[in-house]
Amino acid sequence: MSADLKSKTAVVTGGTRGIGRAIALRLARSGVNLVVNYHKNEAAAQALVQEMKSMGSSCIVVQGDVSDPHAAQKVISIAQEHYPNLDILVNNAGITKDNLLLRMSEEEFTSVIATNLVGTFYCTKYASKIMIKARQGRIINISSVVGISGNAGQSNYAASKAGIIGFTKSVAKELAGRNITVNAIAPGFIKTDMTDNLSPVQKENILSRISMGRLGLPEDIASLVDFLVSEEANYITGQVFRVDGGMEI
Ligand code: NDP
């Protein structure tokens, strides 16, 4: 637990399931007030609210599609209305729509870019306006190892995640003078709903490439987020951190 995070406020997009949920719970345990966004799964959102309540943590859930600028703005505004400050933004919401290039529809390509990359742009733009005024802030963008190495059947997803890396580095340069750090995390294969629908053959193939011989857990990502938003990470910005169990060493 990071003592210096007590009473800070964080927005976590796509924070009701998988990696985002683990990040929200981890930050809540560090005393952070949470505004957690989700898109469609109301039951998962309510389950998180209950869990936060049982921990005695302050958490507001906000439905909205981050690829819609009005919805993204609403998520950030709600944080501003309910809490005195907005200290942390975690751009985690993401989707996959895999297909080989020649079979990939325009919708499959553009909707993945819209959610993963454009959604990150909207939330960062609106949140950074508040952070610039406060002259402090932490932004963490969830990319992927696929954005670094590419992956057959995921040209849309890889482009969105590579875009997040370029976006992170550029915004880090723009905001460093305002005491706002911007970093990206590139997870390998993490056990969530997103990876649960991989076929047994795909899973075997992936496992054979991971030095540690197992998929990662959402908590493996959450603990790095907790560090990157703490005082100890004050001087770290514009970086991309792989958390992949040694897929590429
Ligand atoms: P999940 O599918 O388990 O959860 C995705 C979350 O994002 C859900 O809360 C979902 O809400 C939300 N979401 C989806 N679309 C939108 C949208 N348009 N607007 C707002 N929220 C949305 O995903 P993971 O936890 O596996 O992945 C989280 C992030 O980590 C993603 O960016 C993903 O690309 C990245 N990542 C994941 C890896 C993995 O192996 N799992 C590896 C590398 C990166 P709802 O429940 O309402 O649908």
PDB file of C-alpha atoms and ligand atoms in Angstrom:
ATOM      1  CA  MET A   1       0.000   0.000   0.000  1.00  0.00           C
ATOM      2  CA  SER A   2       1.255   3.445  -0.948  1.00  0.00           C
ATOM      3  CA  ALA A   3       0.565   5.801   1.977  1.00  0.00           C
ATOM      4  CA  ASP A   4       1.018   8.900  -0.207  1.00  0.00           C
ATOM      5  CA  LEU A   5      -2.018   7.975  -2.341  1.00  0.00           C
ATOM      6  CA  LYS A   6      -4.563   8.422   0.438  1.00  0.00           C
ATOM      7  CA  SER A   7      -7.516  10.661  -0.618  1.00  0.00           C
ATOM      8  CA  LYS A   8      -6.272  11.062  -4.198  1.00  0.00           C
ATOM      9  CA  THR A   9      -8.812  10.552  -6.979  1.00  0.00           C
ATOM     10  CA  ALA A  10      -8.461   8.232  -9.963  1.00  0.00           C
ATOM     11  CA  VAL A  11     -10.516   7.586 -13.079  1.00  0.00           C
ATOM     12  CA  VAL A  12     -10.128   4.058 -14.451  1.00  0.00           C
ATOM     13  CA  THR A  13     -11.788   3.413 -17.824  1.00  0.00           C
ATOM     14  CA  GLY A  14     -13.054  -0.109 -18.444  1.00  0.00           C
ATOM     15  CA  GLY A  15     -12.509  -0.711 -14.764  1.00  0.00           C
ATOM     16  CA  THR A  16     -15.295  -3.144 -13.905  1.00  0.00           C
ATOM     17  CA  ARG A  17     -13.778  -6.349 -15.278  1.00  0.00           C
ATOM     18  CA  GLY A  18     -10.351  -7.911 -15.799  1.00  0.00           C
ATOM     19  CA  ILE A  19      -7.236  -5.760 -15.563  1.00  0.00           C
ATOM     20  CA  GLY A  20      -9.120  -2.494 -14.978  1.00  0.00           C
ATOM     21  CA  ARG A  21     -11.036  -4.014 -12.077  1.00  0.00           C
ATOM     22  CA  ALA A  22      -7.804  -5.202 -10.431  1.00  0.00           C
ATOM     23  CA  ILE A  23      -6.326  -1.717 -10.898  1.00  0.00           C
ATOM     24  CA  ALA A  24      -9.404  -0.062  -9.340  1.00  0.00           C
ATOM     25  CA  LEU A  25      -9.351  -2.422  -6.337  1.00  0.00           C
ATOM     26  CA  ARG A  26      -5.621  -1.991  -5.837  1.00  0.00           C
ATOM     27  CA  LEU A  27      -5.863   1.818  -5.900  1.00  0.00           C
ATOM     28  CA  ALA A  28      -8.866   1.695  -3.550  1.00  0.00           C
ATOM     29  CA  ARG A  29      -6.768  -0.348  -1.095  1.00  0.00           C
ATOM     30  CA  SER A  30      -4.195   2.468  -1.226  1.00  0.00           C
ATOM     31  CA  GLY A  31      -6.917   4.918  -0.149  1.00  0.00           C
ATOM     32  CA  VAL A  32      -7.676   6.392  -3.588  1.00  0.00           C
ATOM     33  CA  ASN A  33     -11.240   7.575  -4.429  1.00  0.00           C
ATOM     34  CA  LEU A  34     -12.398   5.865  -7.593  1.00  0.00           C
ATOM     35  CA  VAL A  35     -14.483   6.804 -10.609  1.00  0.00           C
ATOM     36  CA  VAL A  36     -14.773   3.640 -12.666  1.00  0.00           C
ATOM     37  CA  ASN A  37     -16.162   3.605 -16.184  1.00  0.00           C
ATOM     38  CA  TYR A  38     -17.649   0.645 -18.080  1.00  0.00           C
ATOM     39  CA  HIS A  39     -19.552   0.146 -21.301  1.00  0.00           C
ATOM     40  CA  LYS A  40     -22.193  -2.597 -21.307  1.00  0.00           C
ATOM     41  CA  ASN A  41     -21.920  -5.034 -18.426  1.00  0.00           C
ATOM     42  CA  GLU A  42     -24.102  -3.511 -15.699  1.00  0.00           C
ATOM     43  CA  ALA A  43     -23.912  -6.643 -13.499  1.00  0.00           C
ATOM     44  CA  ALA A  44     -20.104  -6.488 -13.351  1.00  0.00           C
ATOM     45  CA  ALA A  45     -20.317  -2.780 -12.497  1.00  0.00           C
ATOM     46  CA  GLN A  46     -22.745  -3.412  -9.621  1.00  0.00           C
ATOM     47  CA  ALA A  47     -20.590  -6.290  -8.329  1.00  0.00           C
ATOM     48  CA  LEU A  48     -17.617  -3.921  -8.162  1.00  0.00           C
ATOM     49  CA  VAL A  49     -19.661  -1.306  -6.301  1.00  0.00           C
ATOM     50  CA  GLN A  50     -20.620  -3.936  -3.704  1.00  0.00           C
ATOM     51  CA  GLU A  51     -17.022  -5.088  -3.301  1.00  0.00           C
ATOM     52  CA  MET A  52     -15.813  -1.492  -2.894  1.00  0.00           C
ATOM     53  CA  LYS A  53     -18.556  -0.864  -0.316  1.00  0.00           C
ATOM     54  CA  SER A  54     -17.508  -3.921   1.694  1.00  0.00           C
ATOM     55  CA  MET A  55     -13.927  -2.554   1.702  1.00  0.00           C
ATOM     56  CA  GLY A  56     -15.206   0.845   2.895  1.00  0.00           C
ATOM     57  CA  SER A  57     -13.886   2.496  -0.284  1.00  0.00           C
ATOM     58  CA  SER A  58     -15.354   5.403  -2.193  1.00  0.00           C
ATOM     59  CA  CYS A  59     -16.262   4.379  -5.744  1.00  0.00           C
ATOM     60  CA  ILE A  60     -18.615   5.783  -8.392  1.00  0.00           C
ATOM     61  CA  VAL A  61     -19.329   3.749 -11.529  1.00  0.00           C
ATOM     62  CA  VAL A  62     -20.149   5.570 -14.770  1.00  0.00           C
ATOM     63  CA  GLN A  63     -21.569   3.897 -17.861  1.00  0.00           C
ATOM     64  CA  GLY A  64     -20.283   5.284 -21.169  1.00  0.00           C
ATOM     65  CA  ASP A  65     -18.490   4.431 -24.375  1.00  0.00           C
ATOM     66  CA  VAL A  66     -15.043   6.084 -24.292  1.00  0.00           C
ATOM     67  CA  SER A  67     -15.010   6.324 -28.079  1.00  0.00           C
ATOM     68  CA  ASP A  68     -17.818   8.888 -27.756  1.00  0.00           C
ATOM     69  CA  PRO A  69     -16.301  12.264 -26.799  1.00  0.00           C
ATOM     70  CA  HIS A  70     -19.392  13.296 -24.808  1.00  0.00           C
ATOM     71  CA  ALA A  71     -19.332  10.091 -22.793  1.00  0.00           C
ATOM     72  CA  ALA A  72     -15.594  10.478 -22.142  1.00  0.00           C
ATOM     73  CA  GLN A  73     -16.129  14.050 -21.011  1.00  0.00           C
ATOM     74  CA  LYS A  74     -18.962  12.931 -18.701  1.00  0.00           C
ATOM     75  CA  VAL A  75     -16.685  10.397 -16.964  1.00  0.00           C
ATOM     76  CA  ILE A  76     -14.084  13.086 -16.272  1.00  0.00           C
ATOM     77  CA  SER A  77     -16.713  15.675 -15.214  1.00  0.00           C
ATOM     78  CA  ILE A  78     -18.223  13.263 -12.680  1.00  0.00           C
ATOM     79  CA  ALA A  79     -14.810  12.874 -11.047  1.00  0.00           C
ATOM     80  CA  GLN A  80     -14.481  16.639 -10.877  1.00  0.00           C
ATOM     81  CA  GLU A  81     -17.993  17.097  -9.411  1.00  0.00           C
ATOM     82  CA  HIS A  82     -17.656  14.468  -6.679  1.00  0.00           C
ATOM     83  CA  TYR A  83     -14.077  14.869  -5.535  1.00  0.00           C
ATOM     84  CA  PRO A  84     -11.846  17.878  -4.878  1.00  0.00           C
ATOM     85  CA  ASN A  85      -9.225  16.893  -7.451  1.00  0.00           C
ATOM     86  CA  LEU A  86      -8.391  14.491 -10.290  1.00  0.00           C
ATOM     87  CA  ASP A  87      -4.933  13.067  -9.727  1.00  0.00           C
ATOM     88  CA  ILE A  88      -4.795   9.831 -11.722  1.00  0.00           C
ATOM     89  CA  LEU A  89      -6.169   8.657 -15.074  1.00  0.00           C
ATOM     90  CA  VAL A  90      -5.817   5.034 -16.162  1.00  0.00           C
ATOM     91  CA  ASN A  91      -6.821   4.533 -19.804  1.00  0.00           C
ATOM     92  CA  ASN A  92      -7.575   0.836 -19.694  1.00  0.00           C
ATOM     93  CA  ALA A  93     -10.794   0.311 -21.719  1.00  0.00           C
ATOM     94  CA  GLY A  94     -10.043  -1.900 -24.683  1.00  0.00           C
ATOM     95  CA  ILE A  95     -11.553  -4.391 -27.094  1.00  0.00           C
ATOM     96  CA  THR A  96     -10.385  -6.904 -29.687  1.00  0.00           C
ATOM     97  CA  LYS A  97     -12.038  -7.842 -32.997  1.00  0.00           C
ATOM     98  CA  ASP A  98      -9.501 -10.230 -34.508  1.00  0.00           C
ATOM     99  CA  ASN A  99      -9.376 -11.170 -38.177  1.00  0.00           C
ATOM    100  CA  LEU A 100      -6.842 -11.688 -40.915  1.00  0.00           C
ATOM    101  CA  LEU A 101      -6.215  -8.558 -42.961  1.00  0.00           C
ATOM    102  CA  LEU A 102      -8.039  -9.627 -46.119  1.00  0.00           C
ATOM    103  CA  ARG A 103     -11.098 -10.663 -44.123  1.00  0.00           C
ATOM    104  CA  MET A 104     -11.097  -7.693 -41.776  1.00  0.00           C
ATOM    105  CA  SER A 105     -14.072  -5.379 -42.239  1.00  0.00           C
ATOM    106  CA  GLU A 106     -13.808  -1.624 -42.055  1.00  0.00           C
ATOM    107  CA  GLU A 107     -15.983  -1.745 -38.909  1.00  0.00           C
ATOM    108  CA  GLU A 108     -13.646  -4.261 -37.210  1.00  0.00           C
ATOM    109  CA  PHE A 109     -10.684  -2.021 -37.917  1.00  0.00           C
ATOM    110  CA  THR A 110     -12.159   1.360 -37.082  1.00  0.00           C
ATOM    111  CA  SER A 111     -14.114   0.334 -33.964  1.00  0.00           C
ATOM    112  CA  VAL A 112     -11.005  -1.126 -32.313  1.00  0.00           C
ATOM    113  CA  ILE A 113      -9.023   2.028 -33.104  1.00  0.00           C
ATOM    114  CA  ALA A 114     -11.938   4.165 -31.853  1.00  0.00           C
ATOM    115  CA  THR A 115     -12.232   2.435 -28.477  1.00  0.00           C
ATOM    116  CA  ASN A 116      -8.580   1.714 -27.725  1.00  0.00           C
ATOM    117  CA  LEU A 117      -6.784   4.726 -29.208  1.00  0.00           C
ATOM    118  CA  VAL A 118      -9.319   7.508 -29.769  1.00  0.00           C
ATOM    119  CA  GLY A 119     -10.936   6.784 -26.389  1.00  0.00           C
ATOM    120  CA  THR A 120      -7.515   7.187 -24.770  1.00  0.00           C
ATOM    121  CA  PHE A 121      -7.106  10.517 -26.578  1.00  0.00           C
ATOM    122  CA  TYR A 122     -10.493  11.867 -25.411  1.00  0.00           C
ATOM    123  CA  CYS A 123     -10.058  10.904 -21.748  1.00  0.00           C
ATOM    124  CA  THR A 124      -6.469  12.182 -21.651  1.00  0.00           C
ATOM    125  CA  LYS A 125      -7.449  15.476 -23.265  1.00  0.00           C
ATOM    126  CA  TYR A 126     -10.270  16.167 -20.789  1.00  0.00           C
ATOM    127  CA  ALA A 127      -8.401  14.920 -17.712  1.00  0.00           C
ATOM    128  CA  SER A 128      -5.171  16.737 -18.539  1.00  0.00           C
ATOM    129  CA  LYS A 129      -7.017  20.071 -18.680  1.00  0.00           C
ATOM    130  CA  ILE A 130      -7.765  19.631 -14.969  1.00  0.00           C
ATOM    131  CA  MET A 131      -4.302  18.268 -14.165  1.00  0.00           C
ATOM    132  CA  ILE A 132      -2.557  21.160 -15.948  1.00  0.00           C
ATOM    133  CA  LYS A 133      -4.438  23.654 -13.763  1.00  0.00           C
ATOM    134  CA  ALA A 134      -3.476  21.688 -10.649  1.00  0.00           C
ATOM    135  CA  ARG A 135       0.100  21.356 -11.937  1.00  0.00           C
ATOM    136  CA  GLN A 136       0.195  17.694 -11.028  1.00  0.00           C
ATOM    137  CA  GLY A 137      -1.117  14.378 -12.317  1.00  0.00           C
ATOM    138  CA  ARG A 138      -0.426  10.784 -13.352  1.00  0.00           C
ATOM    139  CA  ILE A 139      -1.629   9.180 -16.567  1.00  0.00           C
ATOM    140  CA  ILE A 140      -1.187   5.473 -17.273  1.00  0.00           C
ATOM    141  CA  ASN A 141      -2.146   4.054 -20.659  1.00  0.00           C
ATOM    142  CA  ILE A 142      -2.646   0.315 -21.069  1.00  0.00           C
ATOM    143  CA  SER A 143      -0.992  -0.740 -24.327  1.00  0.00           C
ATOM    144  CA  SER A 144       0.053  -4.346 -25.145  1.00  0.00           C
ATOM    145  CA  VAL A 145       3.109  -6.336 -26.192  1.00  0.00           C
ATOM    146  CA  VAL A 146       1.189  -6.744 -29.459  1.00  0.00           C
ATOM    147  CA  GLY A 147       1.628  -3.007 -30.016  1.00  0.00           C
ATOM    148  CA  ILE A 148       5.402  -3.538 -29.874  1.00  0.00           C
ATOM    149  CA  SER A 149       5.792  -6.814 -31.783  1.00  0.00           C
ATOM    150  CA  GLY A 150       2.603  -7.082 -33.898  1.00  0.00           C
ATOM    151  CA  ASN A 151       0.481 -10.222 -34.117  1.00  0.00           C
ATOM    152  CA  ALA A 152      -1.064 -12.026 -37.094  1.00  0.00           C
ATOM    153  CA  GLY A 153      -4.827 -11.559 -37.031  1.00  0.00           C
ATOM    154  CA  GLN A 154      -4.639  -8.445 -34.870  1.00  0.00           C
ATOM    155  CA  SER A 155      -3.588  -5.648 -37.247  1.00  0.00           C
ATOM    156  CA  ASN A 156      -6.379  -3.420 -35.892  1.00  0.00           C
ATOM    157  CA  TYR A 157      -5.535  -4.109 -32.242  1.00  0.00           C
ATOM    158  CA  ALA A 158      -1.750  -3.861 -32.796  1.00  0.00           C
ATOM    159  CA  ALA A 159      -2.183  -0.523 -34.603  1.00  0.00           C
ATOM    160  CA  SER A 160      -4.295   0.819 -31.716  1.00  0.00           C
ATOM    161  CA  LYS A 161      -1.794  -0.329 -29.092  1.00  0.00           C
ATOM    162  CA  ALA A 162       1.246   0.941 -31.046  1.00  0.00           C
ATOM    163  CA  GLY A 163      -0.649   4.222 -31.415  1.00  0.00           C
ATOM    164  CA  ILE A 164      -1.042   4.382 -27.642  1.00  0.00           C
ATOM    165  CA  ILE A 165       2.751   4.119 -27.270  1.00  0.00           C
ATOM    166  CA  GLY A 166       3.398   7.047 -29.655  1.00  0.00           C
ATOM    167  CA  PHE A 167       0.611   9.006 -27.976  1.00  0.00           C
ATOM    168  CA  THR A 168       2.066   8.321 -24.505  1.00  0.00           C
ATOM    169  CA  LYS A 169       5.552   9.510 -25.460  1.00  0.00           C
ATOM    170  CA  SER A 170       4.259  12.675 -27.164  1.00  0.00           C
ATOM    171  CA  VAL A 171       1.908  13.650 -24.339  1.00  0.00           C
ATOM    172  CA  ALA A 172       4.640  12.885 -21.777  1.00  0.00           C
ATOM    173  CA  LYS A 173       6.837  15.470 -23.522  1.00  0.00           C
ATOM    174  CA  GLU A 174       3.996  18.020 -23.611  1.00  0.00           C
ATOM    175  CA  LEU A 175       3.020  17.635 -19.962  1.00  0.00           C
ATOM    176  CA  ALA A 176       6.336  16.986 -18.193  1.00  0.00           C
ATOM    177  CA  GLY A 177       6.816  20.699 -17.457  1.00  0.00           C
ATOM    178  CA  ARG A 178       3.472  20.702 -15.625  1.00  0.00           C
ATOM    179  CA  ASN A 179       4.524  17.929 -13.265  1.00  0.00           C
ATOM    180  CA  ILE A 180       2.304  15.365 -15.000  1.00  0.00           C
ATOM    181  CA  THR A 181       3.823  11.992 -15.807  1.00  0.00           C
ATOM    182  CA  VAL A 182       2.497   9.824 -18.637  1.00  0.00           C
ATOM    183  CA  ASN A 183       3.527   6.187 -18.970  1.00  0.00           C
ATOM    184  CA  ALA A 184       2.345   3.071 -20.782  1.00  0.00           C
ATOM    185  CA  ILE A 185       2.165  -0.523 -19.630  1.00  0.00           C
ATOM    186  CA  ALA A 186       2.408  -3.279 -22.213  1.00  0.00           C
ATOM    187  CA  PRO A 187       0.955  -6.453 -20.700  1.00  0.00           C
ATOM    188  CA  GLY A 188       1.686  -9.844 -22.229  1.00  0.00           C
ATOM    189  CA  PHE A 189      -1.094 -12.431 -21.941  1.00  0.00           C
ATOM    190  CA  ILE A 190      -3.169 -11.843 -18.820  1.00  0.00           C
ATOM    191  CA  LYS A 191      -5.932 -14.129 -17.562  1.00  0.00           C
ATOM    192  CA  THR A 192      -9.187 -12.190 -18.179  1.00  0.00           C
ATOM    193  CA  ASP A 193     -12.396 -12.574 -20.215  1.00  0.00           C
ATOM    194  CA  MET A 194     -10.423 -11.193 -23.181  1.00  0.00           C
ATOM    195  CA  THR A 195      -7.991 -14.142 -23.204  1.00  0.00           C
ATOM    196  CA  ASP A 196     -10.516 -16.758 -21.967  1.00  0.00           C
ATOM    197  CA  ASN A 197     -11.948 -17.130 -25.455  1.00  0.00           C
ATOM    198  CA  LEU A 198      -8.605 -18.156 -26.999  1.00  0.00           C
ATOM    199  CA  SER A 199      -8.651 -21.762 -28.280  1.00  0.00           C
ATOM    200  CA  PRO A 200      -6.650 -24.453 -26.388  1.00  0.00           C
ATOM    201  CA  VAL A 201      -4.178 -24.563 -29.307  1.00  0.00           C
ATOM    202  CA  GLN A 202      -3.686 -20.774 -29.174  1.00  0.00           C
ATOM    203  CA  LYS A 203      -3.192 -20.953 -25.374  1.00  0.00           C
ATOM    204  CA  GLU A 204      -0.598 -23.749 -25.714  1.00  0.00           C
ATOM    205  CA  ASN A 205       1.239 -21.733 -28.337  1.00  0.00           C
ATOM    206  CA  ILE A 206       1.251 -18.629 -26.135  1.00  0.00           C
ATOM    207  CA  LEU A 207       2.376 -20.526 -23.021  1.00  0.00           C
ATOM    208  CA  SER A 208       5.331 -21.992 -24.922  1.00  0.00           C
ATOM    209  CA  ARG A 209       6.570 -18.412 -25.519  1.00  0.00           C
ATOM    210  CA  ILE A 210       6.315 -17.260 -21.878  1.00  0.00           C
ATOM    211  CA  SER A 211       9.534 -17.898 -19.905  1.00  0.00           C
ATOM    212  CA  MET A 212       7.632 -18.031 -16.619  1.00  0.00           C
ATOM    213  CA  GLY A 213       5.314 -20.711 -18.039  1.00  0.00           C
ATOM    214  CA  ARG A 214       2.024 -19.090 -17.014  1.00  0.00           C
ATOM    215  CA  LEU A 215      -0.370 -16.373 -18.068  1.00  0.00           C
ATOM    216  CA  GLY A 216      -0.166 -13.181 -16.021  1.00  0.00           C
ATOM    217  CA  LEU A 217      -2.812 -12.154 -13.496  1.00  0.00           C
ATOM    218  CA  PRO A 218      -4.631  -8.795 -13.550  1.00  0.00           C
ATOM    219  CA  GLU A 219      -2.960  -8.048 -10.181  1.00  0.00           C
ATOM    220  CA  ASP A 220       0.463  -8.288 -11.900  1.00  0.00           C
ATOM    221  CA  ILE A 221      -0.511  -5.159 -13.856  1.00  0.00           C
ATOM    222  CA  ALA A 222      -2.288  -3.450 -10.943  1.00  0.00           C
ATOM    223  CA  SER A 223       0.800  -3.513  -8.729  1.00  0.00           C
ATOM    224  CA  LEU A 224       2.838  -1.667 -11.372  1.00  0.00           C
ATOM    225  CA  VAL A 225       0.086   0.952 -11.725  1.00  0.00           C
ATOM    226  CA  ASP A 226       0.115   1.424  -7.941  1.00  0.00           C
ATOM    227  CA  PHE A 227       3.854   2.093  -8.096  1.00  0.00           C
ATOM    228  CA  LEU A 228       3.742   4.385 -11.142  1.00  0.00           C
ATOM    229  CA  VAL A 229       1.153   6.653  -9.514  1.00  0.00           C
ATOM    230  CA  SER A 230       3.045   6.827  -6.211  1.00  0.00           C
ATOM    231  CA  GLU A 231       5.533   9.516  -5.088  1.00  0.00           C
ATOM    232  CA  GLU A 232       8.322   6.989  -5.637  1.00  0.00           C
ATOM    233  CA  ALA A 233       7.760   7.188  -9.395  1.00  0.00           C
ATOM    234  CA  ASN A 234       7.947  11.008  -9.552  1.00  0.00           C
ATOM    235  CA  TYR A 235      10.772  11.071 -12.112  1.00  0.00           C
ATOM    236  CA  ILE A 236       9.496   8.371 -14.491  1.00  0.00           C
ATOM    237  CA  THR A 237       7.697   9.562 -17.620  1.00  0.00           C
ATOM    238  CA  GLY A 238       7.277   8.634 -21.283  1.00  0.00           C
ATOM    239  CA  GLN A 239       8.163   4.993 -20.657  1.00  0.00           C
ATOM    240  CA  VAL A 240       6.654   1.698 -21.824  1.00  0.00           C
ATOM    241  CA  PHE A 241       6.810  -1.133 -19.282  1.00  0.00           C
ATOM    242  CA  ARG A 242       6.411  -4.731 -20.476  1.00  0.00           C
ATOM    243  CA  VAL A 243       4.757  -7.028 -17.934  1.00  0.00           C
ATOM    244  CA  ASP A 244       4.814 -10.328 -19.797  1.00  0.00           C
ATOM    245  CA  GLY A 245       6.469 -13.051 -17.695  1.00  0.00           C
ATOM    246  CA  GLY A 246       9.534 -12.906 -19.926  1.00  0.00           C
ATOM    247  CA  MET A 247       7.945 -13.367 -23.362  1.00  0.00           C
ATOM    248  CA  GLU A 248      10.773 -11.326 -24.831  1.00  0.00           C
ATOM    249  CA  ILE A 249      14.033 -11.116 -22.939  1.00  0.00           C
TER     250      ILE A 249
HETATM  251  P1  NDP B   1     -11.822  -7.272 -20.467  1.00  0.00           P
HETATM  252  O1  NDP B   1     -12.510  -7.605 -21.754  1.00  0.00           O
HETATM  253  O2  NDP B   1     -11.766  -8.294 -19.400  1.00  0.00           O
HETATM  254  O3  NDP B   1     -12.478  -5.934 -19.846  1.00  0.00           O
HETATM  255  C1  NDP B   1     -12.609  -4.815 -20.654  1.00  0.00           C
HETATM  256  C2  NDP B   1     -13.177  -3.654 -19.870  1.00  0.00           C
HETATM  257  O4  NDP B   1     -13.251  -2.530 -20.761  1.00  0.00           O
HETATM  258  C3  NDP B   1     -14.590  -3.886 -19.375  1.00  0.00           C
HETATM  259  O5  NDP B   1     -14.782  -3.214 -18.144  1.00  0.00           O
HETATM  260  C4  NDP B   1     -15.448  -3.242 -20.465  1.00  0.00           C
HETATM  261  O6  NDP B   1     -16.737  -2.803 -20.019  1.00  0.00           O
HETATM  262  C5  NDP B   1     -14.601  -2.045 -20.819  1.00  0.00           C
HETATM  263  N1  NDP B   1     -14.883  -1.499 -22.146  1.00  0.00           N
HETATM  264  C6  NDP B   1     -14.857  -2.134 -23.331  1.00  0.00           C
HETATM  265  N2  NDP B   1     -15.187  -1.278 -24.319  1.00  0.00           N
HETATM  266  C7  NDP B   1     -15.422  -0.082 -23.738  1.00  0.00           C
HETATM  267  C8  NDP B   1     -15.814   1.195 -24.210  1.00  0.00           C
HETATM  268  N3  NDP B   1     -16.026   1.418 -25.511  1.00  0.00           N
HETATM  269  N4  NDP B   1     -15.984   2.199 -23.322  1.00  0.00           N
HETATM  270  C9  NDP B   1     -15.776   1.994 -21.991  1.00  0.00           C
HETATM  271  N5  NDP B   1     -15.403   0.803 -21.478  1.00  0.00           N
HETATM  272  C10 NDP B   1     -15.234  -0.217 -22.349  1.00  0.00           C
HETATM  273  O7  NDP B   1     -10.368  -6.780 -20.890  1.00  0.00           O
HETATM  274  P2  NDP B   1      -8.938  -6.967 -20.149  1.00  0.00           P
HETATM  275  O8  NDP B   1      -9.094  -6.685 -18.732  1.00  0.00           O
HETATM  276  O9  NDP B   1      -8.352  -8.222 -20.609  1.00  0.00           O
HETATM  277  O10 NDP B   1      -8.126  -5.787 -20.865  1.00  0.00           O
HETATM  278  C11 NDP B   1      -8.000  -4.497 -20.287  1.00  0.00           C
HETATM  279  C12 NDP B   1      -7.002  -3.699 -21.107  1.00  0.00           C
HETATM  280  O11 NDP B   1      -5.753  -4.378 -21.125  1.00  0.00           O
HETATM  281  C13 NDP B   1      -7.416  -3.517 -22.567  1.00  0.00           C
HETATM  282  O12 NDP B   1      -7.023  -2.251 -23.023  1.00  0.00           O
HETATM  283  C14 NDP B   1      -6.628  -4.600 -23.267  1.00  0.00           C
HETATM  284  O13 NDP B   1      -6.403  -4.301 -24.620  1.00  0.00           O
HETATM  285  C15 NDP B   1      -5.344  -4.581 -22.458  1.00  0.00           C
HETATM  286  N6  NDP B   1      -4.551  -5.795 -22.560  1.00  0.00           N
HETATM  287  C16 NDP B   1      -5.078  -7.003 -22.149  1.00  0.00           C
HETATM  288  C17 NDP B   1      -4.311  -8.147 -22.252  1.00  0.00           C
HETATM  289  C18 NDP B   1      -4.794  -9.489 -21.808  1.00  0.00           C
HETATM  290  O14 NDP B   1      -4.074 -10.468 -22.036  1.00  0.00           O
HETATM  291  N7  NDP B   1      -5.959  -9.610 -21.180  1.00  0.00           N
HETATM  292  C19 NDP B   1      -2.937  -8.089 -22.797  1.00  0.00           C
HETATM  293  C20 NDP B   1      -2.504  -6.783 -23.196  1.00  0.00           C
HETATM  294  C21 NDP B   1      -3.289  -5.687 -23.067  1.00  0.00           C
HETATM  295  P3  NDP B   1     -18.016  -3.834 -20.065  1.00  0.00           P
HETATM  296  O15 NDP B   1     -17.753  -4.863 -19.019  1.00  0.00           O
HETATM  297  O16 NDP B   1     -19.174  -2.965 -19.750  1.00  0.00           O
HETATM  298  O17 NDP B   1     -18.028  -4.407 -21.434  1.00  0.00           O
END
